CSV table of C-alpha atoms and ligand atoms in Angstrom, one decimal:
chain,number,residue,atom,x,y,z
A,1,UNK,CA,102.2,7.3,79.4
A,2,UNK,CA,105.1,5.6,81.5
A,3,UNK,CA,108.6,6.9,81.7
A,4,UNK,CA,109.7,4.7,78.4
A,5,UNK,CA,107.5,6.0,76.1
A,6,UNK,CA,108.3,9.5,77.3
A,7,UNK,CA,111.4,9.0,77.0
A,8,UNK,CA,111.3,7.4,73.7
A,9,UNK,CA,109.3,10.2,72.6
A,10,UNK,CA,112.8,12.3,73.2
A,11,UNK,CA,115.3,9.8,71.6
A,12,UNK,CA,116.4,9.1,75.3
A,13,UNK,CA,117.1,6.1,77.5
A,14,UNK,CA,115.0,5.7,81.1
A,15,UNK,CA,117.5,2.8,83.2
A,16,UNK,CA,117.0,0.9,86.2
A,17,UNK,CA,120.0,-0.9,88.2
A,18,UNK,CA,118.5,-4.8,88.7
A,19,UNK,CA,119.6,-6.2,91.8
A,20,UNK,CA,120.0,-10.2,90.5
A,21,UNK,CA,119.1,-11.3,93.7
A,22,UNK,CA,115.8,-9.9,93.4
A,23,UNK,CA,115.6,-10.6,90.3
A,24,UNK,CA,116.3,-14.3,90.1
A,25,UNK,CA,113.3,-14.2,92.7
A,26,UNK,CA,111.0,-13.7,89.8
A,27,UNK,CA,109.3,-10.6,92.1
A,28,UNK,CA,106.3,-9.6,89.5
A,29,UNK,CA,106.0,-6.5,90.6
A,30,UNK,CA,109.4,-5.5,90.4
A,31,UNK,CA,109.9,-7.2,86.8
A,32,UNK,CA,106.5,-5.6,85.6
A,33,UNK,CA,107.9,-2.6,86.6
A,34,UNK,CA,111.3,-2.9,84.8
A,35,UNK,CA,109.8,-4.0,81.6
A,36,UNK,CA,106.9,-1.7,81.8
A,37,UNK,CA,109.1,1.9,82.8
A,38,UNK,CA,112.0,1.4,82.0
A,39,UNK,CA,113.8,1.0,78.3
A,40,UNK,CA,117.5,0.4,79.2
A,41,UNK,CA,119.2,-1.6,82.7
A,42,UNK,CA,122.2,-1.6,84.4
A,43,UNK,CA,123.0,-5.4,86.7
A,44,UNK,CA,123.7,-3.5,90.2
A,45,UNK,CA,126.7,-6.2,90.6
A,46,UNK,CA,126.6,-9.6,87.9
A,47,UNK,CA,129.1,-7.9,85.8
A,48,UNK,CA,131.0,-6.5,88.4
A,49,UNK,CA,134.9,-8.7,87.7
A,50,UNK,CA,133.9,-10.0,91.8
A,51,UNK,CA,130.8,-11.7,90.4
A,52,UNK,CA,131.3,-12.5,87.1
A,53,UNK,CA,134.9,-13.6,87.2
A,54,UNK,CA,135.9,-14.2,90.4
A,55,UNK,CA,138.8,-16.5,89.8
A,56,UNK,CA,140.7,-16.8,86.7
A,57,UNK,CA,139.5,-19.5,85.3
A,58,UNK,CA,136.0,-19.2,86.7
A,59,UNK,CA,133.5,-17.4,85.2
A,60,UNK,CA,129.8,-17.1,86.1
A,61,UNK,CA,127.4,-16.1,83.3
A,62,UNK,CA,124.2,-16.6,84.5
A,63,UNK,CA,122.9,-13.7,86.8
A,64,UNK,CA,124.4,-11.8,83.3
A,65,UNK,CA,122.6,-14.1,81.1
A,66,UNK,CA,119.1,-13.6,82.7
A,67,UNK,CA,119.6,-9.8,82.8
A,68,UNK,CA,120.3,-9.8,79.3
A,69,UNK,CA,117.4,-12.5,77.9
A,70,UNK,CA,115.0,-10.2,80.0
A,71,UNK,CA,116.3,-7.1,78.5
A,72,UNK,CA,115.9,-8.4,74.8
A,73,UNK,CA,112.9,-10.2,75.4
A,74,UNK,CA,111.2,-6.5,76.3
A,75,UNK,CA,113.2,-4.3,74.0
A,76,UNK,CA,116.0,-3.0,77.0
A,77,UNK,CA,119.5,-2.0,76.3
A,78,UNK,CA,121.9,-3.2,79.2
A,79,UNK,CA,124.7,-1.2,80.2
A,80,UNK,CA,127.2,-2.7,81.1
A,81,UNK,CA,128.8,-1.4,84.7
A,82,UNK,CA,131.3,-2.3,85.4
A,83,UNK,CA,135.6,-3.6,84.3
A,84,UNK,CA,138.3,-1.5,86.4
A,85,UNK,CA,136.9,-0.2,89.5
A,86,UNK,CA,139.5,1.1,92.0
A,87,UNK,CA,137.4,0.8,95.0
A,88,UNK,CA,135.5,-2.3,95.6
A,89,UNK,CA,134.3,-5.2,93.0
A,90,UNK,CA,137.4,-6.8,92.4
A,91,UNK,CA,138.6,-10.5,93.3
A,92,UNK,CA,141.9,-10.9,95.3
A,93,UNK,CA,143.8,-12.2,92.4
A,94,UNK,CA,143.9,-8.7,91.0
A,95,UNK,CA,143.8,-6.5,93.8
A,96,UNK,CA,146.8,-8.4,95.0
A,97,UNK,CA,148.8,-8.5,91.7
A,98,UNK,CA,152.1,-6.9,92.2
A,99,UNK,CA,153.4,-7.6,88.3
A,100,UNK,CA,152.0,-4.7,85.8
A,101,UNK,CA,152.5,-7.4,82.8
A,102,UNK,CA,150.3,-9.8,84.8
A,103,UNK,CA,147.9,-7.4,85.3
A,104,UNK,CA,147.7,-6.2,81.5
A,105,UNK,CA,147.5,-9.7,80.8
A,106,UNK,CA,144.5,-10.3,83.4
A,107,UNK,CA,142.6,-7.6,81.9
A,108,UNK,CA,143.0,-8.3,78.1
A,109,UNK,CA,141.7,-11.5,79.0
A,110,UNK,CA,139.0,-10.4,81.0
A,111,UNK,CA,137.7,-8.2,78.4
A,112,UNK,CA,138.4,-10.5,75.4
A,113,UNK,CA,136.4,-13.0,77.4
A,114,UNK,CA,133.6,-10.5,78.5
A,115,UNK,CA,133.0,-8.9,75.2
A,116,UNK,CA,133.0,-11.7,73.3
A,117,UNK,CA,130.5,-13.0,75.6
A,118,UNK,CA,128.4,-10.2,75.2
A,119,UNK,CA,128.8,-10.2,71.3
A,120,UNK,CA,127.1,-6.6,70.8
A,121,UNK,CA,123.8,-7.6,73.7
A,122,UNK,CA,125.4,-4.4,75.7
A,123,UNK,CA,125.5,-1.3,74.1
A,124,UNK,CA,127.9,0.2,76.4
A,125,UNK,CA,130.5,-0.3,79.5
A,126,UNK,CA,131.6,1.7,82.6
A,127,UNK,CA,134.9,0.3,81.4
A,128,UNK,CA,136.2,2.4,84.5
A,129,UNK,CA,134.4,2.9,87.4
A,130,UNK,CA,135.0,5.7,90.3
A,131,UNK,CA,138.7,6.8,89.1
A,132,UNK,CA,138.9,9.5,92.1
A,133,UNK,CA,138.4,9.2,95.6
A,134,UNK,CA,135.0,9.5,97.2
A,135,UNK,CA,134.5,13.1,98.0
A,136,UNK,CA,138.3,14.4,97.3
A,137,UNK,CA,139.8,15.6,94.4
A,138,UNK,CA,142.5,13.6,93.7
A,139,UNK,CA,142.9,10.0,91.9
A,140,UNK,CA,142.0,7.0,94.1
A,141,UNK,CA,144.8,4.4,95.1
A,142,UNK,CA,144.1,1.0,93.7
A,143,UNK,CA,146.4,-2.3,91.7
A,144,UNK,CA,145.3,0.1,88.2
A,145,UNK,CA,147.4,3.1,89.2
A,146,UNK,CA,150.1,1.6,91.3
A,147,UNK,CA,151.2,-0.9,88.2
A,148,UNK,CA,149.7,0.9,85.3
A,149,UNK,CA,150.7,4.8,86.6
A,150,UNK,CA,148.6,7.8,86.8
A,151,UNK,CA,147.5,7.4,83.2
A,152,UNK,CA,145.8,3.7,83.5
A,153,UNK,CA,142.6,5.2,82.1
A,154,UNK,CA,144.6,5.8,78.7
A,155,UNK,CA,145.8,2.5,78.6
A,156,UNK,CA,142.2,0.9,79.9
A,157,UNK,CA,140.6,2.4,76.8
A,158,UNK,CA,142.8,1.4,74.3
A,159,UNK,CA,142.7,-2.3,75.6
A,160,UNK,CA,139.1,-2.3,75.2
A,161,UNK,CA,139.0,-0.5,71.7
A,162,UNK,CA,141.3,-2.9,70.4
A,163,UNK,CA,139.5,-6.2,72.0
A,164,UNK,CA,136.1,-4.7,71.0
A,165,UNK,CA,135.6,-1.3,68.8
A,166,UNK,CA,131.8,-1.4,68.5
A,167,UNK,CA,131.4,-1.1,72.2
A,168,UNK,CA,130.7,2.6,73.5
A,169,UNK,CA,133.3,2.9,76.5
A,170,UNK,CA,132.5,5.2,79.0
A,171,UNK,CA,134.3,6.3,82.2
A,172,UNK,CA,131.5,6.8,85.4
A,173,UNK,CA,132.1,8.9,88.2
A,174,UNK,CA,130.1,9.9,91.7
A,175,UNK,CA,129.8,13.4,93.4
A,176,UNK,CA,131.2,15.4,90.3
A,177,UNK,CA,128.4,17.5,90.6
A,178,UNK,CA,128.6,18.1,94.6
A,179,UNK,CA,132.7,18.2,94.8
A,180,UNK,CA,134.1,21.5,93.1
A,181,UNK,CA,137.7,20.2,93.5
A,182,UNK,CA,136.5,16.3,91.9
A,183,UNK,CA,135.2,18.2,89.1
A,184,UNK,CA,137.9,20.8,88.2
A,185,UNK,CA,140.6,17.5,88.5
A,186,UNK,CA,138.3,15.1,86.4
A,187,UNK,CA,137.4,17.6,83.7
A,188,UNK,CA,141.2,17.8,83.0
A,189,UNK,CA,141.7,14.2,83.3
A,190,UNK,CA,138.6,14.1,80.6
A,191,UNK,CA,139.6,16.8,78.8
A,192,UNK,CA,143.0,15.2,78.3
A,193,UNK,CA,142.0,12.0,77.2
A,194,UNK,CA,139.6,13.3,74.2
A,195,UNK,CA,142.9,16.0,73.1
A,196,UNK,CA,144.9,12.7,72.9
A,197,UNK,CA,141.7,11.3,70.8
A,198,UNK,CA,141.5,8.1,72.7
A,199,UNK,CA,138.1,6.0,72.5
A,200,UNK,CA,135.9,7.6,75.0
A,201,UNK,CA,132.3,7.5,74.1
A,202,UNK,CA,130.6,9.1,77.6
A,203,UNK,CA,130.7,10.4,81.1
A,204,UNK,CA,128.3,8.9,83.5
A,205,UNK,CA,127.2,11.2,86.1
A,206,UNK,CA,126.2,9.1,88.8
A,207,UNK,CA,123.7,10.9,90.5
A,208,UNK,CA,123.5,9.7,94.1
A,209,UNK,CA,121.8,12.5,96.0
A,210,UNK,CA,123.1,11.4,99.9
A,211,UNK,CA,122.6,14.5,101.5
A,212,UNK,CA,122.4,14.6,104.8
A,213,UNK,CA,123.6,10.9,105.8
A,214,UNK,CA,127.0,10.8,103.1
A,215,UNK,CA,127.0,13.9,100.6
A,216,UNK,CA,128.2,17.3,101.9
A,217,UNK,CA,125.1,18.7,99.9
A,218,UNK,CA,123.0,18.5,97.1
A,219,UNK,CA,123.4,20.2,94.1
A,220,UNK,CA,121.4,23.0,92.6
A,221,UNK,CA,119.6,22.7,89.1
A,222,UNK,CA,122.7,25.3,87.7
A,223,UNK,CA,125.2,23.0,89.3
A,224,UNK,CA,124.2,20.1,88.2
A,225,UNK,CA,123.1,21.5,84.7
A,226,UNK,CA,126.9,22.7,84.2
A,227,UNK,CA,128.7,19.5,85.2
A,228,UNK,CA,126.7,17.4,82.6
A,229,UNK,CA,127.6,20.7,79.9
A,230,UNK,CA,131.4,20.4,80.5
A,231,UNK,CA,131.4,17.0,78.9
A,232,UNK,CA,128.7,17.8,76.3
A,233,UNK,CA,131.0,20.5,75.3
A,234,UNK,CA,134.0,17.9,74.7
A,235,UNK,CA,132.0,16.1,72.1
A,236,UNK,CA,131.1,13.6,74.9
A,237,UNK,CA,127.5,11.6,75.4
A,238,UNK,CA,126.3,12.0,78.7
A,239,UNK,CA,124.4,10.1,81.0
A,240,UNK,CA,123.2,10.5,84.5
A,241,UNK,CA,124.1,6.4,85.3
A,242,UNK,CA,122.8,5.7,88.8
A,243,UNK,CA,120.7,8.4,90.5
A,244,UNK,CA,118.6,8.1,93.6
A,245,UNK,CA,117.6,11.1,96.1
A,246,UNK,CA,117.5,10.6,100.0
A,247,UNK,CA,114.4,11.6,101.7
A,248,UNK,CA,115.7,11.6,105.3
A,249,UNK,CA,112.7,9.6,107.9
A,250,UNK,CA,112.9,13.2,110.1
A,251,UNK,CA,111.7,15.2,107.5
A,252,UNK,CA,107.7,15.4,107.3
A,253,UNK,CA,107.3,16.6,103.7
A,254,UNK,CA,110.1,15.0,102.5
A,255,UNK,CA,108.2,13.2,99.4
A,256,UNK,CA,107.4,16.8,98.1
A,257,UNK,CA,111.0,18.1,98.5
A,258,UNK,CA,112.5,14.9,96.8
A,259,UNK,CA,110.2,15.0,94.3
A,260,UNK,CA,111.6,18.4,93.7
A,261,UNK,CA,115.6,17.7,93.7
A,262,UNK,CA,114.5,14.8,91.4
A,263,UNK,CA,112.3,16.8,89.2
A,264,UNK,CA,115.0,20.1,89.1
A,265,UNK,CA,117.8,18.1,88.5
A,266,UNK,CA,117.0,15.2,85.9
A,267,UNK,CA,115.2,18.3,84.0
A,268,UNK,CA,118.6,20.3,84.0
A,269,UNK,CA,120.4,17.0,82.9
A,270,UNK,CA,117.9,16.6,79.9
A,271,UNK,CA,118.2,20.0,79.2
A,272,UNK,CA,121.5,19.1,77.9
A,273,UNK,CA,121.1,17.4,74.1
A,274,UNK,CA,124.0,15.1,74.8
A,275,UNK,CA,122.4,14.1,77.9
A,276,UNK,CA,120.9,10.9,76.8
A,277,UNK,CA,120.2,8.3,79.4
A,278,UNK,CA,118.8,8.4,83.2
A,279,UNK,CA,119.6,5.2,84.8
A,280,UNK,CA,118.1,5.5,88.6
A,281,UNK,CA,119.5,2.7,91.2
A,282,UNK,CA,117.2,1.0,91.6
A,283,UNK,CA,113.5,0.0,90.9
A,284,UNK,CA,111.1,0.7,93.6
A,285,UNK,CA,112.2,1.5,97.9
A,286,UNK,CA,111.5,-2.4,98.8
A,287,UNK,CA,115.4,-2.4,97.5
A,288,UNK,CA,118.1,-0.1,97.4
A,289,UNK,CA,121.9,-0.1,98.9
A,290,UNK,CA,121.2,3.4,100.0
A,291,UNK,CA,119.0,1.4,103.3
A,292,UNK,CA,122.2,-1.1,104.1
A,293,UNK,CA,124.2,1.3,104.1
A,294,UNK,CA,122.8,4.8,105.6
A,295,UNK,CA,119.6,3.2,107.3
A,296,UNK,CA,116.5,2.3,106.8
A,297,UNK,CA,113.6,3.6,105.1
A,298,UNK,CA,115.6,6.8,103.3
A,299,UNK,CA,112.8,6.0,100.2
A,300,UNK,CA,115.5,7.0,97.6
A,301,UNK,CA,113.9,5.8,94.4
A,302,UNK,CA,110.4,6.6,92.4
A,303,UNK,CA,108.4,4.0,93.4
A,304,UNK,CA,106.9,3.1,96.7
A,305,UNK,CA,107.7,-0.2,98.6
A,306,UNK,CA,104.4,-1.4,97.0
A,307,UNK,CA,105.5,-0.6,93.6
A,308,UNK,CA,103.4,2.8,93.7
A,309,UNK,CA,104.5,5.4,91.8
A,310,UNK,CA,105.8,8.5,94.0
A,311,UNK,CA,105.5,12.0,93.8
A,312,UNK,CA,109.2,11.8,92.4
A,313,UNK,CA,108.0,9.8,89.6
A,314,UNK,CA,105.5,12.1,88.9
A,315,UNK,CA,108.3,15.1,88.9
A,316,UNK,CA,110.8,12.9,87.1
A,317,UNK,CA,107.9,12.1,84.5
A,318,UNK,CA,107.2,15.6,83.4
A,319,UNK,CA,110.9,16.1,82.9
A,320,UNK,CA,110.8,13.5,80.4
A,321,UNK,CA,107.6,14.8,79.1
A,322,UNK,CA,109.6,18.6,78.4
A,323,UNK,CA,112.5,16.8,76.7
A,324,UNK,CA,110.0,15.1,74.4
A,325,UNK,CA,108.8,18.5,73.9
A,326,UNK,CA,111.9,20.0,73.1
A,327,UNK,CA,113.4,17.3,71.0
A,328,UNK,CA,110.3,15.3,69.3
A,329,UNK,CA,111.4,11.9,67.4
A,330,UNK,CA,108.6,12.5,65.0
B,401,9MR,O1,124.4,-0.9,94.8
B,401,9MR,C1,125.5,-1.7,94.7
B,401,9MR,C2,125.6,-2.7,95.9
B,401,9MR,O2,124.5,-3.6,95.9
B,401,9MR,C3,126.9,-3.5,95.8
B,401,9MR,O3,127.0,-4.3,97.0
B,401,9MR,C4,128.1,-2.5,95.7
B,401,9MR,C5,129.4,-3.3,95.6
B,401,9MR,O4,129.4,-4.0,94.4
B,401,9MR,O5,127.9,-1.6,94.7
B,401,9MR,C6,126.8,-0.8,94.7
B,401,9MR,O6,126.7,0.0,93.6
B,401,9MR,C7,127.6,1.0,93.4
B,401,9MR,C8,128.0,1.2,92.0
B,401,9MR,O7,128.4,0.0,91.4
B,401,9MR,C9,129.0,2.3,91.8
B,401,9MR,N1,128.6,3.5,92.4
B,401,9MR,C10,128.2,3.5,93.8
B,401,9MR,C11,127.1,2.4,93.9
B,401,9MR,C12,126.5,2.4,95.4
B,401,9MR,O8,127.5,2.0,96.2
């Protein structure tokens, strides 16, 4: 069985990030691979406000549009990823706005544009990306919380509700389940938002495993297990949004031990009913960010540079294959 009808079989999603520039490339075995393991995608940067609206009065639809004609042609739901993103992915005219009714006005029309644009093809947004810094835990600096004040993510979600109220809006975050301090500050940040009852649908969990090269460690199956339960118990949906697991060159067994980590920990996210979608970054090792940016050949993902399936897959399979097990679609 591939991963999509496993993870059918457990009411869950099984997501990919597409890199458009593959993509558009019309690789076959990447797109055989996408349509044939995967039942849900995330564009790694078309939506991004960079790509897709770079200028204000310049939008560019189509690395979107072919994401979205592939998904519905082979019965994918995109998620959308991503609006307000303090760190990177965001065009000079907004990163360099110094007038908070500007900037309001920027993003209204941003997401009136984008959503209408959409019109109901994705399901569900990162409508913020990254809210805290890196591998701290405090709030990151950016244009959102010098104009908009500490409480931008308030405000973010009731812009979007109000343009659109059928699209789930989520709120995606990285290294919550590695940094205590990121997780006791985001869980009251979270935890404050659904007291005051604004529109929040679901927390990603991103999921990058970059131990050794970036993260201080990976997390155990407990660890991880209790991050994705904190939301759950808010009444939140949960999804593990854009996982990969570093196999370091050095190590000699290192398939086996990341087919482990990946095994441990997407089974303690599934374990969680609320946990309903697995998005990895990525589709196979001939393409991943984790190589630009750490070096090459860290073989993050669950396929091979051939498009073979990896031991990973294997462990990542039978994790789907016990959620089936314990929550059967009949
Ligand atoms: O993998 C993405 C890379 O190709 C882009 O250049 C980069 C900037 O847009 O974003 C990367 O994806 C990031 C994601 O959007 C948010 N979490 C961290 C991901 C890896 O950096």
């Amino acid at each position: 069985m591939s991963l999509r009808e496993l993870a059918a079989a457990g009411g869950v999603r099984v997501g990919a990030a597409v890199s458009e520039t593959v993509f558009d490339t019309g690789d076959e075995t990447y797109c055989s691979l996408l349509a044939g393991e995967f039942n849900s995608l995330t564009a790694e940067r078309a939506m991004k406000w960079m790509w897709i609206h770079p200028e204000p009065d310049r939008w560019e639809w189509a690395a979107n549009d072919g994401l979205v004609q592939f998904a519905e042609s082979h019965g994918m739901q995109v998620r959308g990823h991503t609006v307000v993103w303090p760190h990177w992915g965001t065009p000079p005219y907004i990163t360099d706005c110094d007038d908070a009714a500007a900037l309001r006005r920027h993003l209204v029309e941003h997401l009136e544009v984008l959503f209408a644009h959409w019109g109901g093809s994705v399901a569900r947004v990162d409508v913020v990306n990254e809210p805290l810094h890196w591998l701290e835990g405090r709030l990151a600096d950016s244009v959102w919380r010098s104009l908009m004040g500490d409480d931008y993510m308030a405000e973010v979600l009731t812009l979007a509700h109000d343009v659109d109220p059928t699209i789930e809006l989520w709120i995606n975050e990285t290294h919550n389940d590695i940094v205590p301090d990121k997780h006791e500050l985001f869980t009251k940040m979270v935890a404050d938002l659904v007291e005051r009852g604004l529109p929040l649908h679901g927390i990603g969990v991103q999921g990058h495993q970059l131990y050794p090269d970036f993260s201080p460690a990976p997390p155990t199956p407990e660890r991880f297990h209790q991050v994705v339960n904190t939301y759950a118990d808010m009444g939140l949906e949960v999804a593990v949004t854009e996982m990969d697991v570093l196999a370091h060159p050095t190590d000699s067994d290192r398939l086996d031990v990341q087919a482990r980590i990946y095994g441990e920990l997407v089974d303690a996210a599934l374990s969680v009913e609320a946990c309903r979608e697995i998005t990895f970054w990525g589709v196979s090792d001939a393409h991943s960010w984790v190589d630009e940016h750490f070096g090459p050949d860290r073989a993050p993902l669950l396929f091979d540079r051939e498009g073979q399936p990896k031991p990973a897959y294997h462990a990542v399979a039978a994790a789907f294959a016990s959620r089936a097990r314990r929550t059967p679609t009949g």
